[in-house]
Short mmCIF file of C-alpha atoms in Angstrom, two decimals:
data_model
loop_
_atom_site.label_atom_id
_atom_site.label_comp_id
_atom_site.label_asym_id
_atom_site.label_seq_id
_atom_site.Cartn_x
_atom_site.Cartn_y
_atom_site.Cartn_z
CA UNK A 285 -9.74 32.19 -66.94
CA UNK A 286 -9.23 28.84 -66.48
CA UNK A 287 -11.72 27.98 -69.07
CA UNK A 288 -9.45 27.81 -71.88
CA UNK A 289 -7.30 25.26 -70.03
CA UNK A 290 -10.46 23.12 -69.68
CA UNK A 291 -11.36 23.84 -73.10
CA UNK A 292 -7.80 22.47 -74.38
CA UNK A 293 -8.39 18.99 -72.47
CA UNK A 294 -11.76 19.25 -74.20
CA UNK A 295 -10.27 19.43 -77.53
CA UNK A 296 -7.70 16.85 -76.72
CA UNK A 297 -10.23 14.33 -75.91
CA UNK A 298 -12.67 15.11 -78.99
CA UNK A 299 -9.82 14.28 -81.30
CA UNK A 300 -9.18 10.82 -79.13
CA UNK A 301 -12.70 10.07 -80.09
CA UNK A 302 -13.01 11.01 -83.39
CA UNK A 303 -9.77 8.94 -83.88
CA UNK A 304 -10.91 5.97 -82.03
CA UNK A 305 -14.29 5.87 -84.42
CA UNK A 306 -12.97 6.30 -87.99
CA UNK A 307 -11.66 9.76 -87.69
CA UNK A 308 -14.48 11.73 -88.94
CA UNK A 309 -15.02 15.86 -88.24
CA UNK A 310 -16.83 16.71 -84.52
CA UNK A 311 -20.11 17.88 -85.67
CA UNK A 312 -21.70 18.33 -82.29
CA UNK A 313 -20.13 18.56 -78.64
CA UNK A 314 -22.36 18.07 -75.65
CA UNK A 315 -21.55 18.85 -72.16
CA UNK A 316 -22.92 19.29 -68.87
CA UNK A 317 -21.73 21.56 -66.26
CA UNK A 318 -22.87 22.31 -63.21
CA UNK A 319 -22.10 26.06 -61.36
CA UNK A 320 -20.28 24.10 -58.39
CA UNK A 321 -17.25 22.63 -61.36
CA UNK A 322 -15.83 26.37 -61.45
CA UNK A 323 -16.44 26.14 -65.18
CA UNK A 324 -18.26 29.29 -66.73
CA UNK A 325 -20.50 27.60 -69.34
CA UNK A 326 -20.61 31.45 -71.07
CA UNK A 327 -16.47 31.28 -70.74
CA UNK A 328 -16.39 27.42 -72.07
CA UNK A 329 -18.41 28.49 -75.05
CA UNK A 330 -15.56 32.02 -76.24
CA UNK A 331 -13.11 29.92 -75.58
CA UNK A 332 -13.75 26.78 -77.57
CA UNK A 333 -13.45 28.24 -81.06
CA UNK A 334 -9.96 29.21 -80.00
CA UNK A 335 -8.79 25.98 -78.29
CA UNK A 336 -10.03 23.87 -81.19
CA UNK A 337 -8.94 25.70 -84.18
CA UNK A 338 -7.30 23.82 -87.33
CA UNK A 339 -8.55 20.93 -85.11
CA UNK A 340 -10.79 18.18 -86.02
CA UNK A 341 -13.43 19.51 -83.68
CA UNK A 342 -13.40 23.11 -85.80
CA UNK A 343 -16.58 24.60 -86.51
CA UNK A 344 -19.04 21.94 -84.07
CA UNK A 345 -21.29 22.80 -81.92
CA UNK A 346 -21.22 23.02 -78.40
CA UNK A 347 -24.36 22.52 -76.71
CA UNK A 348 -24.56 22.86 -72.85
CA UNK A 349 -26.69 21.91 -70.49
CA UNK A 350 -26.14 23.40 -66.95
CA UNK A 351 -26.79 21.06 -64.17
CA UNK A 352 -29.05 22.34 -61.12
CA UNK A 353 -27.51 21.92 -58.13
CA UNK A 354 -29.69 19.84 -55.79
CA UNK A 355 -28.82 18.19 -52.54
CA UNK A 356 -29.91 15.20 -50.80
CA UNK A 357 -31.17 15.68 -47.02
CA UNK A 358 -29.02 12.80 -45.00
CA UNK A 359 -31.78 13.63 -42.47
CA UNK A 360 -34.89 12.99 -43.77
CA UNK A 361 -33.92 11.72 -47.35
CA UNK A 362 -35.84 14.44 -49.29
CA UNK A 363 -33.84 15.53 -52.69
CA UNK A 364 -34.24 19.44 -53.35
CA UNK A 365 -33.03 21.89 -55.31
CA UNK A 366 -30.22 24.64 -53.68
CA UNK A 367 -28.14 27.48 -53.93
CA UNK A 368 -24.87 27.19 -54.42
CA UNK A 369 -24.14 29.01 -51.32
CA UNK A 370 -27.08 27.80 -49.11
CA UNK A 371 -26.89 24.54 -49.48
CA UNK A 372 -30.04 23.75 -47.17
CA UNK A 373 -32.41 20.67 -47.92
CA UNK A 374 -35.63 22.23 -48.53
CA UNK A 375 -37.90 19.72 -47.31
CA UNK A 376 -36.49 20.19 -43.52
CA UNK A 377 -34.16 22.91 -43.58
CA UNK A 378 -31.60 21.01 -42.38
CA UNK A 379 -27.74 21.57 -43.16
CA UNK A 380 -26.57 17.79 -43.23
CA UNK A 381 -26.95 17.34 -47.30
CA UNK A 382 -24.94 15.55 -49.96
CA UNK A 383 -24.95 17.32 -53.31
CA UNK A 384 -26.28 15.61 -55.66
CA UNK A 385 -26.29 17.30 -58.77
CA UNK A 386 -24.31 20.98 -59.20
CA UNK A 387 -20.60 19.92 -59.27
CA UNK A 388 -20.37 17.71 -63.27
CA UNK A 389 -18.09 18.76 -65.87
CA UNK A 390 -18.79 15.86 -68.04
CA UNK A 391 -18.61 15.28 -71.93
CA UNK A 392 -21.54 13.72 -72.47
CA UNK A 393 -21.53 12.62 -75.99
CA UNK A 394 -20.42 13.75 -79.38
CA UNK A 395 -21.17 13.77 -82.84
CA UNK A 396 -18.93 12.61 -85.64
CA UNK A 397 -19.80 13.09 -89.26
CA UNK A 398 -18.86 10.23 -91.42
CA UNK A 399 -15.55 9.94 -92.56
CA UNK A 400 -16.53 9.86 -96.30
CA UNK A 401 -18.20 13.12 -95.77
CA UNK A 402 -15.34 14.65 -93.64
CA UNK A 403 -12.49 13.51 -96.95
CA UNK A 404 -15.73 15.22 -99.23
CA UNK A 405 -15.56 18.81 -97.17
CA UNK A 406 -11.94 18.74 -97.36
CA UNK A 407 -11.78 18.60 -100.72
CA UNK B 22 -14.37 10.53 -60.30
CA UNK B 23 -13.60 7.51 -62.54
CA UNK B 24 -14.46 7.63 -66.35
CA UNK B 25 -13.53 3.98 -66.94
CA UNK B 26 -16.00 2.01 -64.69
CA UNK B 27 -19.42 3.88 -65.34
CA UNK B 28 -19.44 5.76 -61.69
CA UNK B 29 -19.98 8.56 -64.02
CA UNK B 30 -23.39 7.34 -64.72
CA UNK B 31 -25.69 9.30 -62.28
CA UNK B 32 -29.67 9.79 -62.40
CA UNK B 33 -28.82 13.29 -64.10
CA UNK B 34 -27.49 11.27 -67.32
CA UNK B 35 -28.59 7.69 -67.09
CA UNK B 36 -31.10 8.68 -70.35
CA UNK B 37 -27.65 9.62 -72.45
CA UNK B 38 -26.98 6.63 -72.47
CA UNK B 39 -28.05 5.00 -75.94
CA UNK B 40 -29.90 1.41 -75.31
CA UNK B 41 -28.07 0.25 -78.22
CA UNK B 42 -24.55 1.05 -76.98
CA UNK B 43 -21.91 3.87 -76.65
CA UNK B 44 -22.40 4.17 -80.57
CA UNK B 45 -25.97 5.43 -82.54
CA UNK B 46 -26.47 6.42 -85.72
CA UNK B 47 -28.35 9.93 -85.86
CA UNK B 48 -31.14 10.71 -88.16
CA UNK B 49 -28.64 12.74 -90.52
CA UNK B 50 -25.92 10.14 -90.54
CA UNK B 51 -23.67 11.13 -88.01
CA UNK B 52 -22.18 8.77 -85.70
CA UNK B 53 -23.04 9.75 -82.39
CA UNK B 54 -20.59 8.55 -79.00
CA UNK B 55 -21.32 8.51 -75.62
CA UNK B 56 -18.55 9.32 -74.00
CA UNK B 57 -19.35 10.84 -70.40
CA UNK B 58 -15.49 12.02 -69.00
CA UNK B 59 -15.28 14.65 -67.00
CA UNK B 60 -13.81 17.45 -68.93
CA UNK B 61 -9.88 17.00 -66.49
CA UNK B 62 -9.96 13.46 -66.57
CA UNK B 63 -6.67 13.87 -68.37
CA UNK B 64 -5.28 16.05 -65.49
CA UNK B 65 -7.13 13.51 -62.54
CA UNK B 66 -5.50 10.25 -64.60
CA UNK B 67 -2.16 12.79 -64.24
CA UNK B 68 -2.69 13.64 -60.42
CA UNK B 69 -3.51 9.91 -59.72
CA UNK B 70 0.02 8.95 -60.83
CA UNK B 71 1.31 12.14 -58.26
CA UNK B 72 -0.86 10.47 -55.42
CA UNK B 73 0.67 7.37 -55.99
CA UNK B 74 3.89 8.83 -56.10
CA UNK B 75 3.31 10.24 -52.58
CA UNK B 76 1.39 6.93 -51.44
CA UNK B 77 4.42 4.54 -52.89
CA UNK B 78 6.33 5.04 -49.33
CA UNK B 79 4.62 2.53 -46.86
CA UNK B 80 4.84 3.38 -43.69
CA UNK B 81 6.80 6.62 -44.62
CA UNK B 82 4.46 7.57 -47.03
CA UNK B 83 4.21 11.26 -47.67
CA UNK B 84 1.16 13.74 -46.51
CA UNK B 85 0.37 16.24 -49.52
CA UNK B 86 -1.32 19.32 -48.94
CA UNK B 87 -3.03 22.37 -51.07
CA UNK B 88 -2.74 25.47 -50.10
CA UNK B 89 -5.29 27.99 -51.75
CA UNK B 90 -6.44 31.43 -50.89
CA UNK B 91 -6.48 34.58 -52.35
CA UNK B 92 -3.09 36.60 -53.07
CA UNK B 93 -1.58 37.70 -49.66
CA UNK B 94 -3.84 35.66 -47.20
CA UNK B 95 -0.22 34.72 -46.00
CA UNK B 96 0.49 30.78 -46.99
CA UNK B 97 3.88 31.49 -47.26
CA UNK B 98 3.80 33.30 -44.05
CA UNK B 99 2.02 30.01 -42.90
CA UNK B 100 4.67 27.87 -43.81
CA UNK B 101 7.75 29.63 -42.66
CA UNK B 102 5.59 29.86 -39.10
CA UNK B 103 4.70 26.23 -39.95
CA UNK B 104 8.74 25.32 -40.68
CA UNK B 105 9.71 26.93 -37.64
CA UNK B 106 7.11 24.90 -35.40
CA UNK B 107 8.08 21.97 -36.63
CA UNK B 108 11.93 22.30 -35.79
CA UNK B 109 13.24 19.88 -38.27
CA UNK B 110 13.41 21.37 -42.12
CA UNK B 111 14.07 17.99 -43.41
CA UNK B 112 10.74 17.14 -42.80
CA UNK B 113 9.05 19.29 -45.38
CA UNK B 114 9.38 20.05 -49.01
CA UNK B 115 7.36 23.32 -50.59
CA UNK B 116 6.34 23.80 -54.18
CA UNK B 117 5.73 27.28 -54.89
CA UNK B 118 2.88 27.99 -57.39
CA UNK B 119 2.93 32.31 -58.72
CA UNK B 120 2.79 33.30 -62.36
CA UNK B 121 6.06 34.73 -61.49
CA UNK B 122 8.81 35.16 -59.37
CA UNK B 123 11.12 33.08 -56.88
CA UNK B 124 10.27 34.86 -54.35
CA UNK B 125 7.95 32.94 -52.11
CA UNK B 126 10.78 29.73 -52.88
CA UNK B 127 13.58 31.82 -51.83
CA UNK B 128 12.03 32.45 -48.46
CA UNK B 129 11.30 29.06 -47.96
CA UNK B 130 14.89 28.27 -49.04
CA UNK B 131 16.30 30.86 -46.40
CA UNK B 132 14.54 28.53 -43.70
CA UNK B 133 16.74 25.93 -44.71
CA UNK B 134 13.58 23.89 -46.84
CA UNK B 135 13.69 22.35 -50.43
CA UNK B 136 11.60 24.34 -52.41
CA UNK B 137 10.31 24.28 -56.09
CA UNK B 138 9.02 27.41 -57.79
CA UNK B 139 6.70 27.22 -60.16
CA UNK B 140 6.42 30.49 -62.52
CA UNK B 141 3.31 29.40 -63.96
CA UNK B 142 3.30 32.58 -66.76
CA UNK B 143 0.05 33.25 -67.59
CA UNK B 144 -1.89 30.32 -65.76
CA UNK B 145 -4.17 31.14 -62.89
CA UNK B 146 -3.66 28.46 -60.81
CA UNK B 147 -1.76 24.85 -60.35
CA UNK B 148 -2.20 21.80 -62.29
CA UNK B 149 -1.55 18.09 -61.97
CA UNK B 150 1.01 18.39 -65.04
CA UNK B 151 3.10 21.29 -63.32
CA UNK B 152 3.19 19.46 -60.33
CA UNK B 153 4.37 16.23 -61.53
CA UNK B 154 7.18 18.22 -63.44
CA UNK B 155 7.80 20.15 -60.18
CA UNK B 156 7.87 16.49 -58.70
CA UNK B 157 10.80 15.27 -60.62
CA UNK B 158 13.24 17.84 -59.09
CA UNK B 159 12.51 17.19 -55.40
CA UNK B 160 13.95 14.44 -53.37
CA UNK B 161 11.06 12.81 -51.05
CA UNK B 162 13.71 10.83 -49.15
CA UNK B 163 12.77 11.41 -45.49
CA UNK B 164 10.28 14.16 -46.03
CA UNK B 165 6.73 13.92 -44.04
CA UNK B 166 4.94 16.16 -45.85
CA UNK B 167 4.69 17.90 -48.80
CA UNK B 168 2.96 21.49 -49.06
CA UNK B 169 2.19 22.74 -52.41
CA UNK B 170 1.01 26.59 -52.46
CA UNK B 171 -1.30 27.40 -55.27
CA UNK B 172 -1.23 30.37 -57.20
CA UNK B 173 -3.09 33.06 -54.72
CA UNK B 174 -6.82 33.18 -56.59
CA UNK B 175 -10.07 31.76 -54.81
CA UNK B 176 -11.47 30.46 -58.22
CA UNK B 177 -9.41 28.74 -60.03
CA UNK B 178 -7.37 26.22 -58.23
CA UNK B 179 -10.36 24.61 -56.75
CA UNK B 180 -11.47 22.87 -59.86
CA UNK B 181 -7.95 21.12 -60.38
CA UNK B 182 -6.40 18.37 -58.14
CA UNK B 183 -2.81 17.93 -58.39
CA UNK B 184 -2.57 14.37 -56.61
CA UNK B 185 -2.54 16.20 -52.93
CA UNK B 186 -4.73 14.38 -49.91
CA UNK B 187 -5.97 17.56 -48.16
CA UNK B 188 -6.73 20.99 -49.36
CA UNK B 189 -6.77 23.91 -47.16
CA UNK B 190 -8.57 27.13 -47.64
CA UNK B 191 -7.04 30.11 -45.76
CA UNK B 192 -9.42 33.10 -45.48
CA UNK B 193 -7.70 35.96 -44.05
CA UNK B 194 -9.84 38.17 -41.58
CA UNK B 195 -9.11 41.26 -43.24
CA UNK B 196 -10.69 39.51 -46.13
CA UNK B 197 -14.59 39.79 -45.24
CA UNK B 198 -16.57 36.89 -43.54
CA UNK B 199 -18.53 36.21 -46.39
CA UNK B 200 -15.83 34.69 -48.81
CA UNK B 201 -17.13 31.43 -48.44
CA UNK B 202 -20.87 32.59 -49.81
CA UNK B 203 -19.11 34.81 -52.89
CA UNK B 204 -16.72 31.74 -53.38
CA UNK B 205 -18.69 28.42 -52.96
CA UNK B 206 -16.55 26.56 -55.01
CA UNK B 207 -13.42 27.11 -53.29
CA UNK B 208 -14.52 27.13 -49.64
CA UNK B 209 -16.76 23.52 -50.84
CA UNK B 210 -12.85 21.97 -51.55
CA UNK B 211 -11.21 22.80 -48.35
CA UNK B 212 -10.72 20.03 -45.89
CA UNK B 213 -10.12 22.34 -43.57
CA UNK B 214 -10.84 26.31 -43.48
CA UNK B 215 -7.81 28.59 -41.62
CA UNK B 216 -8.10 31.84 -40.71
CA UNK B 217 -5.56 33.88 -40.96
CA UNK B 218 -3.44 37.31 -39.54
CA UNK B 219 -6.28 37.07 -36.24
CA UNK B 220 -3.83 39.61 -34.64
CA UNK B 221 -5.55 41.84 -36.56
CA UNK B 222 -8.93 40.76 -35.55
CA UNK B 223 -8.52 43.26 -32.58
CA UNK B 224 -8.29 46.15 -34.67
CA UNK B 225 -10.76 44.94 -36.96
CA UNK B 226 -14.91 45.69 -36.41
CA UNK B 227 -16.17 44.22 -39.44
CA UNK B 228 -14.68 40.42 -39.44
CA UNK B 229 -16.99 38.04 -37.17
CA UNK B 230 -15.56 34.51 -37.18
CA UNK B 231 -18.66 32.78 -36.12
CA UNK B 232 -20.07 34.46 -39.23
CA UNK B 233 -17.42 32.72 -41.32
CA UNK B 234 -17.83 29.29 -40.19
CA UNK B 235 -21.37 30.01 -40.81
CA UNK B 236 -21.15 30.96 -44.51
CA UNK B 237 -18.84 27.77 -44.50
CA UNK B 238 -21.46 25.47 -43.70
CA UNK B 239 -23.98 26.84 -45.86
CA UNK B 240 -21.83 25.43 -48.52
CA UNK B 241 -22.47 22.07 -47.43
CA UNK B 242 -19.16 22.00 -45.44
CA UNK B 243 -18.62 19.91 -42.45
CA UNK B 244 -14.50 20.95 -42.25
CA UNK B 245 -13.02 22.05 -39.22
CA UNK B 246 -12.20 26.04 -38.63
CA UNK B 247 -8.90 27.12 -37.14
CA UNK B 248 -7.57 30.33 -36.40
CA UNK B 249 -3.75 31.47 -36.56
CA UNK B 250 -1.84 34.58 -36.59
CA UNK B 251 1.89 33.41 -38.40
CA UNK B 252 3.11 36.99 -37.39
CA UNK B 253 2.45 36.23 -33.81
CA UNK B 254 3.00 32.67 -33.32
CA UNK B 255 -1.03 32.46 -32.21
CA UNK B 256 -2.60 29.37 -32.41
CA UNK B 257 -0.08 27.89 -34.85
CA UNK B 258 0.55 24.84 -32.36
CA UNK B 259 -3.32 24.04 -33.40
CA UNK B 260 -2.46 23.80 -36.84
CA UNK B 261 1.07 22.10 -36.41
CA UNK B 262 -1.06 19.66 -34.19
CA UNK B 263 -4.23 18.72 -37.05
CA UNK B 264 -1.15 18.22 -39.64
CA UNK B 265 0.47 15.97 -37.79
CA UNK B 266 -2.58 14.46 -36.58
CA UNK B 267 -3.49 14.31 -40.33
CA UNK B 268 -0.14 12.63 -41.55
CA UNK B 269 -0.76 10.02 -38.77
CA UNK B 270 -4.45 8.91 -40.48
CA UNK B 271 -2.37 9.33 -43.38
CA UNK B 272 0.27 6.62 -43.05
CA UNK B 273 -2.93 4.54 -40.99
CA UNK B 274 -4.50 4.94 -44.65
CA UNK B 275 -1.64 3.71 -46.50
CA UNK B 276 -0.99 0.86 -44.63
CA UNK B 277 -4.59 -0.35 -44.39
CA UNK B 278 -4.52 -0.04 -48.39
CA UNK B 279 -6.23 3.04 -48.92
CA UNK B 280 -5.44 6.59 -49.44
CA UNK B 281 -7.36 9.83 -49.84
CA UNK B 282 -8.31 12.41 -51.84
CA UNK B 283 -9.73 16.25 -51.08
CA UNK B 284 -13.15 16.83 -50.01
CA UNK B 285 -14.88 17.86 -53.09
CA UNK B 286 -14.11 14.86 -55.10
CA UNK B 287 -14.65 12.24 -52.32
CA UNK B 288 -17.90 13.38 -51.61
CA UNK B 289 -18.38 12.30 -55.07
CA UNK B 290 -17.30 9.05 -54.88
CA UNK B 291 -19.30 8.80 -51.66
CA UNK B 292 -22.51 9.38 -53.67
CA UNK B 293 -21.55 6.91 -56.39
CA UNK B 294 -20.42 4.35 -53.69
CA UNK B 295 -24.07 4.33 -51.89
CA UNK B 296 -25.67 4.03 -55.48
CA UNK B 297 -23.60 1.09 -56.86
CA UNK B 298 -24.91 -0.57 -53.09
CA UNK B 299 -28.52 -0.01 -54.33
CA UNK B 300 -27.61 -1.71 -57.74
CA UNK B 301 -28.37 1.36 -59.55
CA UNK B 302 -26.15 0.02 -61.98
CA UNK B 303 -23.26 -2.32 -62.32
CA UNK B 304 -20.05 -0.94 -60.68
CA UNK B 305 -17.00 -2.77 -60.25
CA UNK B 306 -13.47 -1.48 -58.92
CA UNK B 307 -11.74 -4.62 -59.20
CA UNK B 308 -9.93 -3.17 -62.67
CA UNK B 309 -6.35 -1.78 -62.55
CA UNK B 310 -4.45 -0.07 -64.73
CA UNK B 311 -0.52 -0.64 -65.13
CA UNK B 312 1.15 2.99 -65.89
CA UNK B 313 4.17 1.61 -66.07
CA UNK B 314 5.56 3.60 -62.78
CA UNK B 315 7.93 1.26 -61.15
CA UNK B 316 6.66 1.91 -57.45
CA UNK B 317 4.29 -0.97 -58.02
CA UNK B 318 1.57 1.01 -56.80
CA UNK B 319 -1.36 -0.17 -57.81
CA UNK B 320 -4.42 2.63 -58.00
CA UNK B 321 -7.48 0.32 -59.38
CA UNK B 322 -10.21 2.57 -60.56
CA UNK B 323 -11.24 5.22 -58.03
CA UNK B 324 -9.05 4.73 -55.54
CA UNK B 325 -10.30 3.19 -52.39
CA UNK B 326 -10.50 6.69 -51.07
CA UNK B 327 -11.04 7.10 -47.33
CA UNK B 328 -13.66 9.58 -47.39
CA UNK B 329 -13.86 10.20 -43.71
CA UNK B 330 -13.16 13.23 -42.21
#
């Protein structure tokens, strides 16, 4: 369950953003995670209400988007899609592949709602 | 991976990127960032600094290594086979990663080894903060290298780097040869795979080690396989021989101005590397950052990781 550790450096970089662009409330979070980070996206998402509680990220939405895992073939180039444990390029079968998608655990963007209209909700 | 230089930029999330700029304004208002960290880059900025730490030593510099595996594989088993081997305690410092207990650093203590516990609580594995802290109560003077063993659990650990140069897996063979398919993540990390207690493999019917290494390269793993019984003393002059083969390259690395970092995340910057050479986009690594350490190390962007094997 290390997804609530994760979830904490989330939350600790949402409020470094929100800070560092007039301070306004996270509205929408999104991330993308591929099944070779060791992040759970179905873990990420229980655990974020309670990481980010009484925190200016409270209440936003998390939307996901899980990476495929593909690999690229160092032996005849091709880019395919994989399994996480059969990494084979599917073009030639071959073994010798570089992943190239499968491993992010990125924050892609996020959200802020104004500050005027975060000061009006807090009211 | 580097969140500062736009490495992080790949074909999967070039289109995030607003044409305007890191800021937008959405149709309802909002003030939309693009940010695009990786979700640690707070505990990767931390182990940096412990890299650097063990880099700072020229010629001496210090080789770190993970140990992972799952509980009772035998790493500390490993190590007091590995202290013996190696004749000199000086040489080594431990820090002990288990949610509790000073047990495995009180064994390594009666071999005559600094040792750290770590009682992590609750936490299932090792992080770059705990090992900094753990960091500030050992002395480094004349040590060669520094083992850290992770909290026994073959999910966890793998997603965090603590600042180490090599991680290594140990599968124990009365484990089942398939733990590298069940556990991709893991087994992807290790720079090198060990397996462990093959006394045992004699009494065993079910554990094939060819099957092993198999599973291991179906996870895209090119890392070397070595077998070992601590118990016995069996094929522990292997391993004492590939770490101090490895703590050679090491020091090599340091004093050609590089360093490295575990295989998962330098296969990484090996796939960013070859697409800043096709001028996929610009990517320069000429920035540095001062942290204010005073071992005027200076670790500009990703490091210049030697991503050879």
């Amino acid at each position: 369950m290390h997804e609530l550790a994760v979830c904490q450096a989330l939350v600790q970089q949402l409020e470094d953003v929100s800070a560092a662009n007039g301070g306004g409330r996270v509205e929408l979070v999104r991330l993308r995670i591929g099944p070779l980070s060791g992040v759970e996206a179905e873990l990420l998402r229980h655990a974020f209400p309670v990481a980010s509680a009484g925190t200016v990220a409270e209440r936003a939405e998390l939307a996901i988007e899980v990476a495929p895992v593909t690999v690229r073939c160092s032996d005849c180039g091709a880019t395919s899609a994989a399994a996480p444990n059969r990494m084979l390029c599917g073009a030639c079968n071959g073994y010798r592949v570089r992943l190239a998608s499968g491993d992010e655990m990125l924050l892609e963007s996020v959200e802020l709602a104004s500050a005027e209209a975060s000061a009006a909700q807090m009211l | 991976m580097c969140d500062t230089c736009g490495c992080n930029i790949t074909d999967g999330n070039r289109h995030l990127v607003s044409p305007g700029g890191r800021l937008e304004q959405t149709e309802d208002g909002r003030t939309a960032i693009t940010v695009l960290k990786s979700l640690l880059g707070e505990n990767d900025h931390q182990a940096q600094h412990n890299r650097a730490h063990f880099d700072a030593r020229g010629i001496l510099a210090v080789l770190a290594v993970n140990l992972m595996s799952s509980p009772g594989a035998g790493k500390t088993a490993l190590l007091e086979a590995t202290i013996d081997a190696l004749g000199d305690p000086a040489r080594i410092v431990v820090i002990e990663g288990d949610l509790e207990t000073e047990n495995d650093a009180a064994r390594i203590r009666a071999k005559g080894v600094q040792a750290v516990q770590i009682a992590t609580g609750s936490a299932c594995h090792l992080d770059a903060h705990m090992v900094h802290d753990a960091l500030h109560r050992i002395d480094l003077d004349g040590v060669d290298i520094v083992f850290i063993e992770n909290v026994g659990n073959l999910v966890c650990p793998a997603s965090f780097d603590l600042g180490q140069h090599l991680n290594v897996t140990l599968l124990s063979v009365t484990e089942g040869d398939d733990k590298p398919a069940k556990y991709p993540v893991m087994f992807r990390a290790a720079d090198m795979m060990l397996l462990t207690k093959t006394d045992l493999l004699a009494v065993l019917d079910d554990f094939d080690t060819d099957k092993a290494e198999r599973a291991l390269r179906l996870v895209g793993s090119a890392a070397p396989v070595l077998h070992a019984s601590a118990r016995r003393n069996v094929g522990v002059d292997h391993w004492i021989d590939w770490i101090e083969g490895e703590l050679v390259a090491q020091r090599a690395r340091i004093e050609a101005g590089t360093t490295r970092r575990p295989a998962v995340q330098a296969e990484g910057a090996r796939l960013h590397a070859s697409e800043a050479a096709g001028g996929a986009h610009g990517h320069s690594h000429g920035h540095s950052h001062d942290h204010g350490h005073d071992h005027g190390h200076d670790h500009a962007g990703a490091p210049a990781a030697d991503t050879s094997r």
